Short mmCIF file of C-alpha atoms in Angstrom, two decimals:
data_model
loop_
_atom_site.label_atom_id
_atom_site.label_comp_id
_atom_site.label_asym_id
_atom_site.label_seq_id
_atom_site.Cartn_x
_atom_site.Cartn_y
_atom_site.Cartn_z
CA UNK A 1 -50.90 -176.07 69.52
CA UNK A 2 -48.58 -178.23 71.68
CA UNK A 3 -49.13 -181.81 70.78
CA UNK A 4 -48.23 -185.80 71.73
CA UNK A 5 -46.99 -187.70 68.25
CA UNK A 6 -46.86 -190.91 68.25
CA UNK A 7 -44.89 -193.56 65.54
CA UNK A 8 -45.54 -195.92 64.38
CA UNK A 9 -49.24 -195.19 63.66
CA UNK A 10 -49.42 -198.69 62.57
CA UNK A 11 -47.64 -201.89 62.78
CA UNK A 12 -48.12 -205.38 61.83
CA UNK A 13 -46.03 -207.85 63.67
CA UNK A 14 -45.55 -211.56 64.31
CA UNK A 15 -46.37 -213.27 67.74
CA UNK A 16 -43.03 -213.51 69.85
CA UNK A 17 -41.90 -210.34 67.78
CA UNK A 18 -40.56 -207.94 70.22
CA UNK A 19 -42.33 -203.99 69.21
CA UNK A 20 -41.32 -200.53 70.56
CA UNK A 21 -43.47 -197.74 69.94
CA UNK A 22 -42.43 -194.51 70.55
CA UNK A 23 -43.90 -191.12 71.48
CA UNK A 24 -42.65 -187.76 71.56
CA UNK A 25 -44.70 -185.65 74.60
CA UNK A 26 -45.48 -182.39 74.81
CA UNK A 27 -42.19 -180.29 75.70
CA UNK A 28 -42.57 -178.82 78.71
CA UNK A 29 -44.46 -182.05 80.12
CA UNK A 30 -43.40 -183.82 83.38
CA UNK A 31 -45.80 -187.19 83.42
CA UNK A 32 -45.90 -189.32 80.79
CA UNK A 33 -48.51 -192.32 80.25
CA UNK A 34 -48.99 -194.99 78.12
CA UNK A 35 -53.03 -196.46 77.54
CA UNK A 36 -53.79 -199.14 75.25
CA UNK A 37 -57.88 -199.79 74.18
CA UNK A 38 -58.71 -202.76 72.40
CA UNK A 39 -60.90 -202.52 69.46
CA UNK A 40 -64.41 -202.43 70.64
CA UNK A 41 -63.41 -202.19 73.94
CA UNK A 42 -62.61 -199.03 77.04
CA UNK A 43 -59.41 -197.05 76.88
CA UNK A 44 -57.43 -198.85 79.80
CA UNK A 45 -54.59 -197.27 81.77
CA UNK A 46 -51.21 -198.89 81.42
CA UNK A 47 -48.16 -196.83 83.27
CA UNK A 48 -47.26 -193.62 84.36
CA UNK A 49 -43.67 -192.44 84.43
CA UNK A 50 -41.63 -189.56 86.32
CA UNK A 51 -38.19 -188.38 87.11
CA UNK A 52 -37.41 -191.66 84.63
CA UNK A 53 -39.12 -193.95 86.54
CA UNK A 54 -42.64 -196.23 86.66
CA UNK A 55 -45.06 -193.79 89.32
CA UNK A 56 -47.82 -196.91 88.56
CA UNK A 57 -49.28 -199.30 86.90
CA UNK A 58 -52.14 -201.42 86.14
CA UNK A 59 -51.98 -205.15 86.54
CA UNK A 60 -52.34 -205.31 82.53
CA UNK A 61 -48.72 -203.64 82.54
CA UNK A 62 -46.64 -207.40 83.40
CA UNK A 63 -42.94 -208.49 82.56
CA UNK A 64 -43.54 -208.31 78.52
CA UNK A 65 -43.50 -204.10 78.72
CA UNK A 66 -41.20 -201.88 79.91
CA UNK A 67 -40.81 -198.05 79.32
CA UNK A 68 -38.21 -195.87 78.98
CA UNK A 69 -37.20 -192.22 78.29
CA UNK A 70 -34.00 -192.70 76.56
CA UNK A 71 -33.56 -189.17 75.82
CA UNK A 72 -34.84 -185.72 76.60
CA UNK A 73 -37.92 -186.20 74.27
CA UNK A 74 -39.08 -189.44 73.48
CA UNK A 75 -41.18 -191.97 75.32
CA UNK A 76 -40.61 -195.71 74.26
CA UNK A 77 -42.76 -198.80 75.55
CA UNK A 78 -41.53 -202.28 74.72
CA UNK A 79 -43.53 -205.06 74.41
CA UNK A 80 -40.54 -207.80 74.59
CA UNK A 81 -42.88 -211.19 73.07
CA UNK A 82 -46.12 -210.12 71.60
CA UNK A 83 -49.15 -211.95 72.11
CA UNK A 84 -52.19 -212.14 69.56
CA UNK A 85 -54.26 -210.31 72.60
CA UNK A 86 -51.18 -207.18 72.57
CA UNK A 87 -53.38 -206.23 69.48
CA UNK A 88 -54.80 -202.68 70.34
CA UNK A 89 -54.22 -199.16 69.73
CA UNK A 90 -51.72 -197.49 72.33
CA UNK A 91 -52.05 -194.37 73.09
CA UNK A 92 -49.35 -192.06 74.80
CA UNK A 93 -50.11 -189.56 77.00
CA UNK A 94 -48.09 -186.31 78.81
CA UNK A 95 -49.28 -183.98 81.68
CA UNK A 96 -47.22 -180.83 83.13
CA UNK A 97 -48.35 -181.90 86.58
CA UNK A 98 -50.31 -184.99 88.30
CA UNK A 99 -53.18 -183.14 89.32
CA UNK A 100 -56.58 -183.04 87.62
CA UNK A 101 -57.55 -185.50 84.94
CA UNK A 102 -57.89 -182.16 83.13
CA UNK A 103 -54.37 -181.40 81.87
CA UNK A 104 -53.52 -185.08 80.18
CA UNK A 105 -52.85 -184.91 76.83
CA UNK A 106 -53.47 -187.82 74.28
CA UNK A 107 -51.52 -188.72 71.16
CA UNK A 108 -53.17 -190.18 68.06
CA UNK A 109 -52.04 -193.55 68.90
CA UNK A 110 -50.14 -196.41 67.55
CA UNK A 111 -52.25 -199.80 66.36
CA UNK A 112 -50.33 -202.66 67.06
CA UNK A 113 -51.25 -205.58 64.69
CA UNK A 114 -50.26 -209.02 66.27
CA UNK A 115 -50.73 -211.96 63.93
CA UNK B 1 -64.40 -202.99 90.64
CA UNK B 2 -64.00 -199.47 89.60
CA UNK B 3 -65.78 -198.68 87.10
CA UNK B 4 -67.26 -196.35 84.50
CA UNK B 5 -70.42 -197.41 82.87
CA UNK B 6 -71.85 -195.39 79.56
CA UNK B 7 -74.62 -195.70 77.39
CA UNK B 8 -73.61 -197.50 74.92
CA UNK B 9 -75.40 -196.11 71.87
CA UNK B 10 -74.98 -195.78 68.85
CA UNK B 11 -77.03 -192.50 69.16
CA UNK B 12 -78.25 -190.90 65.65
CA UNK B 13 -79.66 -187.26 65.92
CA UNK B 14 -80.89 -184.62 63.28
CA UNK B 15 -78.52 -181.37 63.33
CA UNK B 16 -79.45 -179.00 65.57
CA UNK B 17 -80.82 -181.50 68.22
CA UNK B 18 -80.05 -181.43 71.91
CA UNK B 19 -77.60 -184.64 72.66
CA UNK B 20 -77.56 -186.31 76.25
CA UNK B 21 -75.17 -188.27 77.27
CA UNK B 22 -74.85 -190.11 80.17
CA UNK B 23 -72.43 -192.20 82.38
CA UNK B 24 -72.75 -194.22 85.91
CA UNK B 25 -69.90 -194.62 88.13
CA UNK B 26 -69.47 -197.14 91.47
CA UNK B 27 -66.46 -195.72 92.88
CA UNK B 28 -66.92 -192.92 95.73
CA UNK B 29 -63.51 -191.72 95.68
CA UNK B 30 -63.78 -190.34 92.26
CA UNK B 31 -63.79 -186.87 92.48
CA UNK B 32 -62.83 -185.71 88.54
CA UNK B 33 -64.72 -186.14 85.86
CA UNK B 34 -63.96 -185.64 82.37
CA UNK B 35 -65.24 -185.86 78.69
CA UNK B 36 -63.21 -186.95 75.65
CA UNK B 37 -64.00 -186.94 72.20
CA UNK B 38 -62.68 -189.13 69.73
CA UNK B 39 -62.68 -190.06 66.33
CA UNK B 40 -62.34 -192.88 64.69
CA UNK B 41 -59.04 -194.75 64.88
CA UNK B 42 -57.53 -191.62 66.79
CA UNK B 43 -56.58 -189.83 69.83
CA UNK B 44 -59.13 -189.35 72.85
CA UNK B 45 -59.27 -185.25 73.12
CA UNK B 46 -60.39 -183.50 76.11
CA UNK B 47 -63.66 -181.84 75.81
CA UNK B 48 -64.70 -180.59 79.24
CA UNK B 49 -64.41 -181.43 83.18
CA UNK B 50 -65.48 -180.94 86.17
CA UNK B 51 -64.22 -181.54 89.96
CA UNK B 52 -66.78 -183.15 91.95
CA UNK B 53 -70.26 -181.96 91.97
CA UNK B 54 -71.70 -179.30 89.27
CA UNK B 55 -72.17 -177.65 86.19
CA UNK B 56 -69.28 -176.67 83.77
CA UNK B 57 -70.20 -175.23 80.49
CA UNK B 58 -68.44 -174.34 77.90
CA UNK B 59 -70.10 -172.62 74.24
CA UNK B 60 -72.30 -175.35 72.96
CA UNK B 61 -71.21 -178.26 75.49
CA UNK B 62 -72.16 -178.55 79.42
CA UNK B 63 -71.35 -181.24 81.86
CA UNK B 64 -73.44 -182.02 84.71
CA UNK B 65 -72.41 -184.32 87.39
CA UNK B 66 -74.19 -185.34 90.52
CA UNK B 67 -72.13 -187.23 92.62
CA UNK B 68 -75.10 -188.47 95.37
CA UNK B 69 -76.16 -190.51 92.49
CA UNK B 70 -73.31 -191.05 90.90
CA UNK B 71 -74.35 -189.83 87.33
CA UNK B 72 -71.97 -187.84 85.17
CA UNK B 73 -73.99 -185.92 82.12
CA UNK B 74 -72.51 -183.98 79.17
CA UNK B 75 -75.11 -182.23 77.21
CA UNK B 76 -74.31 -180.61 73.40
CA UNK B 77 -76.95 -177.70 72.28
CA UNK B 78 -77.41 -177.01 68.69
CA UNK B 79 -75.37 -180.35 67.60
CA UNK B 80 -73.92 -180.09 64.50
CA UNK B 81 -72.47 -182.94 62.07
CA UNK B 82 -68.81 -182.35 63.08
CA UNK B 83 -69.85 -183.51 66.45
CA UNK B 84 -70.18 -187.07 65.15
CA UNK B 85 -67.91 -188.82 67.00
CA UNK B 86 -67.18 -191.37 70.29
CA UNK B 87 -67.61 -189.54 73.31
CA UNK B 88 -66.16 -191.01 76.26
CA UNK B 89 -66.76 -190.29 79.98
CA UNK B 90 -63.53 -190.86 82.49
CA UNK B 91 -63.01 -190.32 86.43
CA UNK B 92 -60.22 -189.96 88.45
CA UNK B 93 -59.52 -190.27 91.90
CA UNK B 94 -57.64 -187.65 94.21
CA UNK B 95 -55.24 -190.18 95.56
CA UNK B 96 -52.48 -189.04 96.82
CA UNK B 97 -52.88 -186.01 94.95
CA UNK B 98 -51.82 -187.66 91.80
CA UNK B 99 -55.07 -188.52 89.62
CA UNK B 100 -53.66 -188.96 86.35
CA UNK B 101 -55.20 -192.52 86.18
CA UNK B 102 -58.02 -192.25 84.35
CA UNK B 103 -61.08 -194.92 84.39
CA UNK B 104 -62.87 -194.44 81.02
CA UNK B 105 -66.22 -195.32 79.82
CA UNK B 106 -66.72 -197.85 76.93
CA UNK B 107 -68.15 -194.76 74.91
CA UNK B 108 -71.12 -193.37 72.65
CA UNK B 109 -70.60 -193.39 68.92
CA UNK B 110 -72.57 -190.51 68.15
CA UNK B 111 -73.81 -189.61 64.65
CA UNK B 112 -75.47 -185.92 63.64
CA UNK B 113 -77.41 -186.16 61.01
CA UNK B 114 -77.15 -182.54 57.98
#
């Protein structure tokens, strides 16, 4: 079965480190999404991306990330100066189309470690 | 604010027990409704969902949601212990046709008990 993989799975970092994580979507995906949830806390939406650039995003998603599809598979997002509160687990995320909650697809995430 | 309120458990159940769970939601415009399962320390996967009002079941799971009082239900018959896991609730609007932004419950750690 078609999956999202995700790498790191885990990473430590220091604060004002910048981090990429990077995600590989499902192949024949066109929307791709990146979600973060906070340990003990709700799986929050961060950005959606099409035709290579930002559809939305939430107000969490400020001037320290940015995404990118630098080639015809992965899926980056860069945190640029991490903060003790970027700790979380990311997850990424592809659809085929932007209709119906139904068809998004989760990766097993990437737990960012800010110290 | 928009948002998706759920039990929050933890919910402990002998095998073979019927499971409830339940979720609230204060926005009107949401008109999908999903269930994810997840494990610990990984990836929410999609369970079940329904678009707007209704039943949707699916072997052992059903999902019930009654959008005049704005209660979203996902019900597991015969529960076994590889159903011990978070289950989380999510909506969606249909803005715009695109309703890939998903507002997700805090979750239910569920535990099935052999």
């Amino acid at each position: 079965e078609p999956e999202v993989t995700q790498t790191p799975s885990h990473q430590v970092t220091q604060m004002g480190q910048e981090v990429i994580l990077r995600c590989v979507p499902i192949s024949n995906h066109l929307y791709f999404y990146w979600y973060r949830q906070i340990l003990g806390q709700k799986v929050e939406f961060l950005v959606s991306f099409y035709n290579n650039e930002i559809s939305e995003k939430s107000e969490i998603f400020d001037d320290q990330f940015s995404v990118e599809r630098p080639d015809g598979s992965n899926f980056t997002l860069k945190i640029r100066s991490t903060k003790l509160e970027d700790s979380a687990m990311y997850f990424c995320a592809s659809s085929q189309t932007n209709r119906g909650g139904n068809t998004i697809y989760f990766g097993e995430g990437s737990w960012l470690t800010v110290v | 604010q928009k948002e998706v309120e759920q039990d929050p458990g933890p919910l402990s159940v002998p095998e073979g027990a019927i499971v409830s769970l339940n979720c609230t939601y204060s926005n009107s415009a949401f008109q999908y409704f999903m269930w994810y399962r997840q494990y610990s320390r990984k990836g929410p996967e999609l369970l079940m969902y329904t678009y707007s009002s209704g039943n949707k079941e699916d072997g052992r799971f059903t999902a019930q949601v009654d959008k005049s009082s704005k209660y979203i239900s996902l019900f597991i018959r015969d529960s076994q212990p590889s159903d011990s896991a978070t289950y989380l609730c999510a909506s969606t609007e249909n803005s715009g046709g695109s309703n890939y932004k998903l507002t997700f419950g805090k979750g239910t750690l569920l535990t099935v008990n052999p």
